[in-house]
Tab-separated table of C-alpha atoms and ligand atoms in Angstrom:
chain	number	residue	atom	x	y	z
A	1	THR	CA	-4.620	20.076	-8.912
A	2	ALA	CA	-4.357	19.764	-5.293
A	3	THR	CA	-5.205	16.570	-3.638
A	4	THR	CA	-8.396	16.607	-1.349
A	5	GLY	CA	-8.528	14.326	1.478
A	6	TYR	CA	-8.811	14.765	5.264
A	7	VAL	CA	-6.702	13.820	8.543
A	8	LEU	CA	-8.171	11.235	10.816
A	9	VAL	CA	-6.662	10.968	14.108
A	10	LEU	CA	-8.286	7.908	16.036
A	11	SER	CA	-7.677	6.951	19.734
A	12	ASP	CA	-5.339	4.285	19.414
A	13	VAL	CA	-3.921	1.533	17.034
A	14	ILE	CA	-6.984	-0.718	17.822
A	15	ALA	CA	-9.513	1.979	16.634
A	16	GLN	CA	-7.206	2.787	13.582
A	17	ALA	CA	-7.231	-0.824	12.337
A	18	GLU	CA	-10.828	-1.056	13.072
A	19	TYR	CA	-11.541	2.099	11.084
A	20	LEU	CA	-9.559	0.716	8.133
A	21	ALA	CA	-10.940	-2.480	8.228
A	22	SER	CA	-14.814	-1.335	8.186
A	23	SER	CA	-13.692	1.197	4.934
A	24	ILE	CA	-12.409	-1.604	3.219
A	25	LEU	CA	-15.398	-3.751	3.921
A	26	HIS	CA	-17.419	-0.788	2.893
A	27	HIS	CA	-15.675	-0.281	-0.290
A	28	ALA	CA	-15.580	-3.920	-1.173
A	29	GLU	CA	-19.446	-4.374	-0.738
A	30	GLU	CA	-19.754	-1.349	-2.980
A	31	LYS	CA	-18.277	-3.176	-5.841
A	32	GLU	CA	-21.037	-4.589	-8.080
A	33	GLN	CA	-21.378	-8.250	-9.107
A	34	GLY	CA	-18.066	-9.104	-11.351
A	35	GLU	CA	-16.581	-5.829	-10.377
A	36	THR	CA	-13.403	-6.037	-8.253
A	37	LEU	CA	-11.665	-3.958	-5.212
A	38	ARG	CA	-8.000	-3.633	-6.029
A	39	ILE	CA	-5.849	-2.972	-2.978
A	40	ALA	CA	-2.145	-2.177	-2.819
A	41	LEU	CA	-0.789	-3.090	0.798
A	42	SER	CA	1.894	-1.379	2.496
A	43	GLY	CA	4.429	-3.250	4.107
A	44	GLY	CA	6.712	-2.324	7.372
A	45	SER	CA	5.151	-3.025	11.062
A	46	THR	CA	2.429	-0.630	11.030
A	47	PRO	CA	-0.185	-2.488	8.908
A	48	LYS	CA	0.200	-5.667	10.744
A	49	ARG	CA	-2.585	-5.017	12.954
A	50	LEU	CA	-5.008	-4.468	10.208
A	51	TYR	CA	-3.952	-7.567	8.330
A	52	GLU	CA	-4.751	-9.534	11.478
A	53	LEU	CA	-7.961	-7.777	11.883
A	54	LEU	CA	-9.142	-8.476	8.672
A	55	GLY	CA	-7.987	-12.197	9.082
A	56	SER	CA	-9.823	-12.351	12.248
A	57	SER	CA	-13.231	-14.056	13.065
A	58	GLU	CA	-14.575	-10.329	13.086
A	59	TYR	CA	-13.847	-10.026	9.425
A	60	ALA	CA	-12.494	-12.949	7.782
A	61	ASP	CA	-15.926	-14.393	6.450
A	62	ARG	CA	-17.804	-11.309	6.062
A	63	MET	CA	-15.295	-9.810	3.434
A	64	PRO	CA	-16.229	-10.684	-0.195
A	65	TRP	CA	-12.692	-11.804	-0.918
A	66	HIS	CA	-13.826	-12.994	-4.409
A	67	LYS	CA	-14.116	-9.451	-5.220
A	68	ILE	CA	-10.996	-8.362	-3.543
A	69	HIS	CA	-7.481	-8.127	-5.463
A	70	LEU	CA	-4.389	-7.911	-3.108
A	71	PHE	CA	-1.490	-6.117	-4.705
A	72	PHE	CA	1.966	-4.935	-2.815
A	73	GLY	CA	2.957	-1.366	-2.846
A	74	ASP	CA	6.775	-2.603	-2.018
A	75	GLU	CA	8.809	-5.638	-1.308
A	76	ARG	CA	12.072	-6.508	-0.162
A	77	MET	CA	13.903	-8.724	-2.539
A	78	VAL	CA	14.332	-11.394	-0.302
A	79	PRO	CA	12.631	-14.858	-0.559
A	80	HIS	CA	8.930	-14.864	0.320
A	81	THR	CA	9.701	-17.439	3.039
A	82	ASP	CA	12.189	-14.536	4.712
A	83	SER	CA	10.773	-12.807	7.835
A	84	ASP	CA	11.907	-9.419	6.046
A	85	SER	CA	9.502	-10.256	3.362
A	86	ASN	CA	6.254	-8.130	3.277
A	87	PHE	CA	4.454	-10.971	1.506
A	88	HIS	CA	5.699	-13.277	4.322
A	89	MET	CA	4.266	-10.572	6.804
A	90	VAL	CA	0.972	-10.560	4.951
A	91	LYS	CA	0.651	-14.467	4.693
A	92	GLU	CA	1.266	-14.910	8.329
A	93	SER	CA	-1.047	-12.200	9.455
A	94	LEU	CA	-3.682	-12.267	6.774
A	95	LEU	CA	-3.623	-14.889	3.961
A	96	ALA	CA	-3.482	-17.831	6.125
A	97	HIS	CA	-6.646	-17.121	7.708
A	98	ILE	CA	-8.815	-16.196	4.847
A	99	ASP	CA	-10.503	-17.863	1.837
A	100	ILE	CA	-9.360	-15.385	-1.018
A	101	PRO	CA	-8.983	-17.078	-4.512
A	102	PHE	CA	-5.229	-17.532	-5.131
A	103	ARG	CA	-5.521	-15.704	-8.603
A	104	ASN	CA	-6.727	-12.671	-6.515
A	105	VAL	CA	-3.392	-12.429	-4.458
A	106	HIS	CA	-0.422	-10.567	-6.352
A	107	PRO	CA	2.599	-10.908	-4.710
A	108	MET	CA	5.843	-9.066	-6.038
A	109	PRO	CA	7.956	-11.653	-7.593
A	110	VAL	CA	11.630	-11.946	-6.358
A	111	LEU	CA	14.650	-12.432	-8.724
A	112	ASP	CA	18.185	-11.755	-8.982
A	113	ASP	CA	17.389	-9.415	-11.510
A	114	PRO	CA	15.375	-6.769	-10.244
A	115	VAL	CA	14.750	-5.102	-13.344
A	116	LYS	CA	13.279	-8.258	-14.769
A	117	ALA	CA	11.118	-8.581	-11.580
A	118	ALA	CA	9.790	-4.916	-11.924
A	119	GLU	CA	8.835	-5.698	-15.601
A	120	ILE	CA	7.376	-8.996	-14.896
A	121	TYR	CA	5.011	-7.426	-11.877
A	122	GLN	CA	4.288	-4.222	-14.269
A	123	ALA	CA	3.064	-6.877	-17.102
A	124	GLU	CA	0.828	-8.568	-14.672
A	125	LEU	CA	-0.469	-5.242	-13.507
A	126	GLN	CA	-1.071	-4.051	-17.257
A	127	ALA	CA	-2.634	-7.350	-17.798
A	128	ILE	CA	-5.361	-6.860	-15.070
A	129	TYR	CA	-5.855	-2.916	-15.979
A	130	GLY	CA	-6.198	-3.691	-19.813
A	131	SER	CA	-3.807	-1.315	-21.271
A	132	ASP	CA	-0.370	-0.461	-21.376
A	133	THR	CA	-0.627	3.239	-20.082
A	134	LEU	CA	-2.235	4.568	-17.360
A	135	GLN	CA	-5.781	6.413	-18.018
A	136	ALA	CA	-7.090	9.498	-16.245
A	137	GLY	CA	-10.415	8.496	-14.968
A	138	LYS	CA	-9.590	5.024	-15.032
A	139	PRO	CA	-7.321	4.187	-11.732
A	140	LEU	CA	-5.355	1.028	-11.297
A	141	PHE	CA	-6.158	0.819	-7.649
A	142	ASP	CA	-9.203	1.506	-5.524
A	143	ILE	CA	-6.956	1.879	-2.401
A	144	VAL	CA	-3.302	2.446	-1.886
A	145	LEU	CA	-2.341	1.733	1.642
A	146	LEU	CA	1.149	3.540	2.641
A	147	GLY	CA	3.465	3.933	5.694
A	148	LEU	CA	5.871	6.633	6.501
A	149	GLY	CA	9.553	5.685	7.719
A	150	GLY	CA	11.286	7.904	10.057
A	151	ASP	CA	13.465	9.275	7.033
A	152	GLY	CA	10.112	10.342	4.987
A	153	HIS	CA	10.256	7.659	2.534
A	154	THR	CA	6.998	5.559	1.711
A	155	ALA	CA	6.605	2.466	-0.236
A	156	SER	CA	9.714	1.882	-1.099
A	157	LEU	CA	10.308	5.524	-2.497
A	158	PHE	CA	13.690	6.165	-0.418
A	159	PRO	CA	15.184	9.566	-0.279
A	160	GLY	CA	17.866	10.248	-3.061
A	161	THR	CA	17.176	7.083	-4.850
A	162	PRO	CA	16.637	7.326	-8.759
A	163	VAL	CA	13.210	5.824	-8.716
A	164	LEU	CA	11.774	9.270	-7.565
A	165	GLU	CA	12.457	10.485	-10.808
A	166	GLU	CA	10.387	7.596	-12.624
A	167	LYS	CA	7.754	9.005	-14.872
A	168	ASP	CA	6.826	5.995	-16.820
A	169	LYS	CA	7.391	2.784	-15.406
A	170	TRP	CA	4.695	1.262	-12.964
A	171	VAL	CA	7.251	-0.463	-10.895
A	172	SER	CA	10.573	-0.247	-10.344
A	173	TRP	CA	13.446	-0.834	-7.796
A	174	SER	CA	15.794	0.601	-5.663
A	175	GLN	CA	18.665	0.199	-3.444
A	176	PRO	CA	18.442	2.438	-0.322
A	177	SER	CA	21.689	3.080	1.182
A	178	ASP	CA	20.836	2.308	4.858
A	179	ALA	CA	18.321	-0.740	4.083
A	180	PRO	CA	19.779	-4.435	3.857
A	181	HIS	CA	17.945	-5.369	0.990
A	182	LYS	CA	17.207	-4.084	-2.655
A	183	ARG	CA	13.477	-3.092	-2.665
A	184	MET	CA	10.943	-3.176	-5.347
A	185	THR	CA	8.240	-0.549	-5.434
A	186	LEU	CA	5.299	1.052	-7.093
A	187	THR	CA	6.106	4.219	-8.770
A	188	TYR	CA	4.470	7.615	-8.143
A	189	PRO	CA	2.567	7.269	-11.638
A	190	ALA	CA	1.153	3.770	-10.509
A	191	ILE	CA	0.394	5.174	-6.911
A	192	ALA	CA	-1.451	8.283	-8.523
A	193	SER	CA	-3.788	6.021	-10.717
A	194	SER	CA	-5.703	5.372	-7.600
A	195	ARG	CA	-9.213	6.236	-6.278
A	196	PHE	CA	-7.887	6.226	-2.325
A	197	VAL	CA	-4.570	6.715	-1.153
A	198	MET	CA	-4.265	6.304	2.610
A	199	PHE	CA	-1.042	6.904	4.936
A	200	VAL	CA	-1.405	4.580	7.826
A	201	VAL	CA	1.114	5.945	10.513
A	202	SER	CA	0.970	5.302	14.195
A	203	GLY	CA	3.369	6.101	17.252
A	204	GLU	CA	5.157	9.113	18.774
A	205	ASN	CA	8.164	8.635	17.024
A	206	LYS	CA	6.475	9.297	13.512
A	207	ALA	CA	4.715	12.530	14.928
A	208	GLN	CA	7.411	14.909	13.816
A	209	ILE	CA	8.092	13.358	10.452
A	210	ILE	CA	4.152	13.386	9.622
A	211	ARG	CA	4.509	17.369	10.513
A	212	GLU	CA	7.248	17.977	8.128
A	213	VAL	CA	5.672	16.049	5.439
A	214	ARG	CA	2.163	17.473	5.968
A	215	ASP	CA	2.391	20.979	7.518
A	216	GLU	CA	6.073	21.898	6.503
A	217	ASN	CA	5.711	19.981	3.093
A	218	LYS	CA	9.514	19.430	3.101
A	219	PRO	CA	10.790	17.740	0.120
A	220	TYR	CA	10.327	14.188	1.284
A	221	PRO	CA	9.349	11.438	-1.067
A	222	SER	CA	6.238	11.015	0.827
A	223	ALA	CA	5.167	14.561	0.336
A	224	ALA	CA	5.374	13.920	-3.243
A	225	ILE	CA	2.500	11.495	-3.252
A	226	LYS	CA	-0.271	12.293	-5.554
A	227	THR	CA	-3.638	10.653	-6.409
A	228	GLU	CA	-6.214	11.384	-8.917
A	229	GLY	CA	-8.583	10.357	-5.921
A	230	GLU	CA	-8.508	11.351	-2.398
A	231	LEU	CA	-5.371	11.191	0.177
A	232	HIS	CA	-6.194	10.295	3.647
A	233	TRP	CA	-3.861	10.371	6.598
A	234	ILE	CA	-5.217	7.809	9.116
A	235	LEU	CA	-3.201	8.128	12.443
A	236	ASP	CA	-3.375	7.252	15.815
A	237	ARG	CA	-3.248	9.756	18.543
A	238	ALA	CA	0.393	9.315	19.499
A	239	ALA	CA	1.207	9.949	15.973
A	240	GLY	CA	-1.281	12.541	14.983
A	241	GLY	CA	-1.626	14.514	18.631
A	242	GLU	CA	-4.270	16.447	19.591
B	301	LIG	O1	8.518	-2.116	3.214
B	301	LIG	C1	8.327	-1.394	3.968
B	301	LIG	O2	9.094	-1.149	4.854
B	301	LIG	C2	7.349	-0.109	3.832
B	301	LIG	O3	6.485	-0.279	2.760
B	301	LIG	C3	7.821	0.879	4.165
B	301	LIG	O4	7.421	1.786	3.208
B	301	LIG	C4	6.967	1.084	5.349
B	301	LIG	O5	5.689	1.676	5.502
B	301	LIG	C5	7.714	2.328	6.344
B	301	LIG	O6	9.028	1.946	6.270
B	301	LIG	C6	7.140	2.318	7.682
B	301	LIG	O7	7.384	1.004	8.453
B	301	LIG	P1	6.785	1.030	9.676
B	301	LIG	O8	5.383	0.747	9.809
B	301	LIG	O9	7.608	-0.130	10.296
B	301	LIG	O10	6.980	2.089	10.879
């Protein structure tokens, strides 16, 4: 079944972050008492502005953080204190500024053995999901935020890496040829078990790859992203063009 969704081009990265923050607030407020909103956060530089906005006076006290669980779509296998760590970036830009229950934040574990680390994170997801198998109609995530690399990668699903073939595991790892660190990542099946996948991409330097992924459907890892729900592209004008 074709994935439904839309492309939204906002005037700039500020409007892009505002749109996403208000969208996340809307989805959180929709949740009944006792229900939770599960968000898989993306790493890299683009979403930092959104995290800073969610951690700012404009949103920090308005968000029902007790209802929100934050997961990671991927991670660099470096200590969480390292400046290359996605957890570190999220901690600095968001977690340090909000009052969210500790148990609602789910960083990817970083171990020397990435296979073990992936198993631990999968077990954590399965415990929260309440089953070891993903079920149609029961999404693991409400929202999965994804970025887009110049080589067409997303999360840590890099071109030519074995993790692209993963059909069962929810979490796995990869060693991209040109990336300094091993990576841990959600797999296609885990990302697909979602209500909303939102590609958040900005900057003129991404305009070409977006066209190739979206319009020319070139076989990039990001072009193979599927979701049970809706797939949206939330772009700034520089990336999305007119
Ligand atoms: O850990 C990461 O690096 C990301 O999850 C990765 O998939 C990122 O989203 C893209 O590389 C885009 O990165 P920028 O936003 O920095 O362009």
